[in-house]
């Protein structure tokens, strides 16, 4: 069981083998919810990179490295259920911009609170729809991002940037 305070601890299978590192739990007062762990092979890859170079330049959720020059939009996102969106004053659940991380993205016109609709005409229903698509791109590529803001649709052309190393 994953309980408050044991984030960062090991996740073991029935044979006692380490299979992951506990990192998050999602739930509410009336449900147990879901628990998440970083796969052990991903944790090992990150640890080796940190020891060798002092930084880690990213990869995919399944632990396979795409490129040390991973392309990103320069935003942080959050997924909201319909209920969570309503509590925050939004009409619809979905993937929202929670933080603008680069001046380039800010200058392109994105704002915190924008709901992501599509990237290059590929619908965004969950965060991995966006990250999986961006994994096929390189820094410097341009993408068209459709967003909903205050019940109006906007389209922005954004130049992807290189993911900064996690140090």
mmCIF file of C-alpha atoms in Angstrom:
data_model
loop_
_atom_site.group_PDB
_atom_site.id
_atom_site.type_symbol
_atom_site.label_atom_id
_atom_site.label_comp_id
_atom_site.label_asym_id
_atom_site.label_seq_id
_atom_site.Cartn_x
_atom_site.Cartn_y
_atom_site.Cartn_z
ATOM 1 C CA UNK A 1 0.000 0.000 0.000
ATOM 2 C CA UNK A 2 1.111 3.527 -0.696
ATOM 3 C CA UNK A 3 0.565 5.877 2.206
ATOM 4 C CA UNK A 4 1.352 9.550 2.794
ATOM 5 C CA UNK A 5 5.044 9.891 3.587
ATOM 6 C CA UNK A 6 6.427 6.884 1.751
ATOM 7 C CA UNK A 7 6.951 8.618 -1.592
ATOM 8 C CA UNK A 8 10.461 7.796 -2.775
ATOM 9 C CA UNK A 9 10.356 4.306 -1.288
ATOM 10 C CA UNK A 10 10.767 1.091 -3.228
ATOM 11 C CA UNK A 11 7.915 -0.738 -4.963
ATOM 12 C CA UNK A 12 8.448 -4.504 -4.970
ATOM 13 C CA UNK A 13 6.731 -7.364 -6.786
ATOM 14 C CA UNK A 14 5.599 -10.602 -5.116
ATOM 15 C CA UNK A 15 9.091 -12.096 -5.524
ATOM 16 C CA UNK A 16 10.717 -9.211 -3.658
ATOM 17 C CA UNK A 17 12.258 -7.640 -6.776
ATOM 18 C CA UNK A 18 12.456 -3.852 -6.961
ATOM 19 C CA UNK A 19 10.209 -2.752 -9.835
ATOM 20 C CA UNK A 20 9.771 0.954 -9.158
ATOM 21 C CA UNK A 21 10.139 3.997 -6.940
ATOM 22 C CA UNK A 22 6.900 5.313 -5.428
ATOM 23 C CA UNK A 23 6.324 8.887 -6.574
ATOM 24 C CA UNK A 24 2.660 9.946 -6.348
ATOM 25 C CA UNK A 25 -0.830 9.024 -5.276
ATOM 26 C CA UNK A 26 -4.102 10.356 -6.635
ATOM 27 C CA UNK A 27 -7.305 9.903 -4.712
ATOM 28 C CA UNK A 28 -10.046 11.569 -2.752
ATOM 29 C CA UNK A 29 -11.709 11.202 0.612
ATOM 30 C CA UNK A 30 -14.218 8.699 -0.753
ATOM 31 C CA UNK A 31 -11.912 6.535 -2.904
ATOM 32 C CA UNK A 32 -8.529 4.849 -2.640
ATOM 33 C CA UNK A 33 -7.482 6.271 -6.016
ATOM 34 C CA UNK A 34 -4.407 5.409 -8.053
ATOM 35 C CA UNK A 35 -0.769 5.205 -7.071
ATOM 36 C CA UNK A 36 2.176 5.815 -9.367
ATOM 37 C CA UNK A 37 5.794 4.718 -9.438
ATOM 38 C CA UNK A 38 8.802 5.450 -11.604
ATOM 39 C CA UNK A 39 9.968 2.202 -13.267
ATOM 40 C CA UNK A 40 13.196 0.913 -11.714
ATOM 41 C CA UNK A 41 15.022 0.936 -15.074
ATOM 42 C CA UNK A 42 14.168 4.631 -15.519
ATOM 43 C CA UNK A 43 15.330 5.441 -11.973
ATOM 44 C CA UNK A 44 18.609 3.600 -12.657
ATOM 45 C CA UNK A 45 19.125 5.495 -15.925
ATOM 46 C CA UNK A 46 18.562 8.843 -14.193
ATOM 47 C CA UNK A 47 20.846 7.913 -11.273
ATOM 48 C CA UNK A 48 23.684 6.837 -13.594
ATOM 49 C CA UNK A 49 23.371 10.055 -15.604
ATOM 50 C CA UNK A 50 23.348 12.223 -12.458
ATOM 51 C CA UNK A 51 26.433 10.461 -11.092
ATOM 52 C CA UNK A 52 28.308 10.663 -14.401
ATOM 53 C CA UNK A 53 27.373 14.165 -15.576
ATOM 54 C CA UNK A 54 25.453 15.917 -12.808
ATOM 55 C CA UNK A 55 22.355 16.217 -15.004
ATOM 56 C CA UNK A 56 19.682 14.240 -16.842
ATOM 57 C CA UNK A 57 18.220 15.335 -20.160
ATOM 58 C CA UNK A 58 14.979 13.388 -20.287
ATOM 59 C CA UNK A 59 13.349 10.512 -22.089
ATOM 60 C CA UNK A 60 9.945 8.920 -22.446
ATOM 61 C CA UNK A 61 7.556 7.678 -19.792
ATOM 62 C CA UNK A 62 8.526 4.079 -20.562
ATOM 63 C CA UNK A 63 12.186 4.791 -19.803
ATOM 64 C CA UNK A 64 13.528 4.781 -23.358
ATOM 65 C CA UNK A 65 15.644 7.804 -24.197
ATOM 66 C CA UNK A 66 14.519 9.738 -27.256
ATOM 67 C CA UNK A 67 17.255 12.319 -27.466
ATOM 68 C CA UNK A 68 19.321 14.474 -25.199
ATOM 69 C CA UNK A 69 17.963 17.331 -27.326
ATOM 70 C CA UNK A 70 14.340 16.611 -26.418
ATOM 71 C CA UNK A 71 11.939 19.213 -27.830
ATOM 72 C CA UNK A 72 9.411 20.830 -25.503
ATOM 73 C CA UNK A 73 6.810 23.599 -25.683
ATOM 74 C CA UNK A 74 8.186 25.388 -22.640
ATOM 75 C CA UNK A 75 5.066 24.920 -20.512
ATOM 76 C CA UNK A 76 3.963 22.855 -17.546
ATOM 77 C CA UNK A 77 0.598 21.135 -17.839
ATOM 78 C CA UNK A 78 -1.978 19.652 -15.508
ATOM 79 C CA UNK A 79 -4.817 17.258 -16.237
ATOM 80 C CA UNK A 80 -8.153 18.126 -14.649
ATOM 81 C CA UNK A 81 -11.223 15.926 -14.350
ATOM 82 C CA UNK A 82 -14.572 17.559 -15.041
ATOM 83 C CA UNK A 83 -15.129 17.924 -11.283
ATOM 84 C CA UNK A 84 -11.678 19.465 -10.697
ATOM 85 C CA UNK A 85 -12.160 21.838 -13.632
ATOM 86 C CA UNK A 86 -15.540 22.994 -12.285
ATOM 87 C CA UNK A 87 -14.019 23.665 -8.849
ATOM 88 C CA UNK A 88 -11.417 25.912 -10.512
ATOM 89 C CA UNK A 89 -14.000 27.771 -12.578
ATOM 90 C CA UNK A 90 -13.373 25.999 -15.901
ATOM 91 C CA UNK A 91 -16.182 24.527 -18.004
ATOM 92 C CA UNK A 92 -14.439 21.350 -19.160
ATOM 93 C CA UNK A 93 -11.956 18.817 -17.894
ATOM 94 C CA UNK A 94 -8.818 18.322 -19.943
ATOM 95 C CA UNK A 95 -5.183 19.332 -20.183
ATOM 96 C CA UNK A 96 -4.443 22.854 -18.976
ATOM 97 C CA UNK A 97 -1.387 25.125 -19.038
ATOM 98 C CA UNK A 98 -0.301 25.454 -15.403
ATOM 99 C CA UNK A 99 2.946 27.374 -15.942
ATOM 100 C CA UNK A 100 4.781 29.174 -18.750
ATOM 101 C CA UNK A 101 8.459 28.210 -18.570
ATOM 102 C CA UNK A 102 10.017 30.136 -21.477
ATOM 103 C CA UNK A 103 9.858 33.684 -22.773
ATOM 104 C CA UNK A 104 9.402 32.316 -26.316
ATOM 105 C CA UNK A 105 6.204 30.497 -25.349
ATOM 106 C CA UNK A 106 4.914 33.500 -23.428
ATOM 107 C CA UNK A 107 5.586 35.773 -26.407
ATOM 108 C CA UNK A 108 3.752 33.321 -28.697
ATOM 109 C CA UNK A 109 0.603 34.098 -26.684
ATOM 110 C CA UNK A 110 -0.054 31.087 -24.444
ATOM 111 C CA UNK A 111 -1.396 31.841 -20.971
ATOM 112 C CA UNK A 112 -1.777 29.935 -17.723
ATOM 113 C CA UNK A 113 -5.295 28.474 -17.682
ATOM 114 C CA UNK A 114 -5.470 27.787 -21.428
ATOM 115 C CA UNK A 115 -7.020 24.367 -22.161
ATOM 116 C CA UNK A 116 -5.037 22.485 -24.801
ATOM 117 C CA UNK A 117 -7.253 21.201 -27.625
ATOM 118 C CA UNK A 118 -4.794 19.973 -30.278
ATOM 119 C CA UNK A 119 -1.226 20.123 -31.534
ATOM 120 C CA UNK A 120 -0.833 20.060 -35.331
ATOM 121 C CA UNK A 121 -4.463 18.826 -35.552
ATOM 122 C CA UNK A 122 -3.796 15.905 -33.149
ATOM 123 C CA UNK A 123 -6.366 16.016 -30.328
ATOM 124 C CA UNK A 124 -5.064 16.362 -26.770
ATOM 125 C CA UNK A 125 -7.251 14.515 -24.255
ATOM 126 C CA UNK A 126 -4.517 13.570 -21.769
ATOM 127 C CA UNK A 127 -0.999 14.820 -21.146
ATOM 128 C CA UNK A 128 0.628 11.887 -22.924
ATOM 129 C CA UNK A 129 -1.165 12.850 -26.155
ATOM 130 C CA UNK A 130 0.983 15.980 -26.117
ATOM 131 C CA UNK A 131 4.253 14.489 -24.843
ATOM 132 C CA UNK A 132 4.087 11.505 -27.211
ATOM 133 C CA UNK A 133 3.604 13.835 -30.178
ATOM 134 C CA UNK A 134 6.414 16.159 -29.084
ATOM 135 C CA UNK A 135 8.723 13.136 -28.784
ATOM 136 C CA UNK A 136 8.687 12.970 -32.602
ATOM 137 C CA UNK A 137 9.885 16.573 -32.927
ATOM 138 C CA UNK A 138 13.214 18.377 -32.588
ATOM 139 C CA UNK A 139 14.093 21.708 -30.958
ATOM 140 C CA UNK A 140 13.473 24.478 -33.481
ATOM 141 C CA UNK A 141 10.482 22.724 -35.094
ATOM 142 C CA UNK A 142 7.270 24.757 -35.180
ATOM 143 C CA UNK A 143 3.908 23.365 -34.058
ATOM 144 C CA UNK A 144 0.376 24.746 -34.189
ATOM 145 C CA UNK A 145 -1.319 24.605 -30.821
ATOM 146 C CA UNK A 146 -5.090 25.098 -30.564
ATOM 147 C CA UNK A 147 -6.331 26.199 -27.143
ATOM 148 C CA UNK A 148 -9.570 27.251 -25.495
ATOM 149 C CA UNK A 149 -9.511 30.400 -23.369
ATOM 150 C CA UNK A 150 -12.583 32.046 -21.865
ATOM 151 C CA UNK A 151 -14.880 30.021 -24.153
ATOM 152 C CA UNK A 152 -13.017 31.174 -27.295
ATOM 153 C CA UNK A 153 -10.669 29.187 -29.533
ATOM 154 C CA UNK A 154 -7.158 30.416 -30.325
ATOM 155 C CA UNK A 155 -4.354 28.961 -32.444
ATOM 156 C CA UNK A 156 -0.697 29.702 -31.761
ATOM 157 C CA UNK A 157 2.416 28.780 -33.715
ATOM 158 C CA UNK A 158 5.123 27.872 -31.237
ATOM 159 C CA UNK A 159 8.783 27.092 -31.850
ATOM 160 C CA UNK A 160 9.866 24.116 -29.767
ATOM 161 C CA UNK A 161 12.840 24.577 -27.474
ATOM 162 C CA UNK A 162 15.451 22.190 -26.106
ATOM 163 C CA UNK A 163 14.504 20.661 -22.788
ATOM 164 C CA UNK A 164 16.793 22.088 -20.117
ATOM 165 C CA UNK A 165 18.709 19.470 -18.177
ATOM 166 C CA UNK A 166 17.303 18.560 -14.775
ATOM 167 C CA UNK A 167 20.069 19.445 -12.365
#
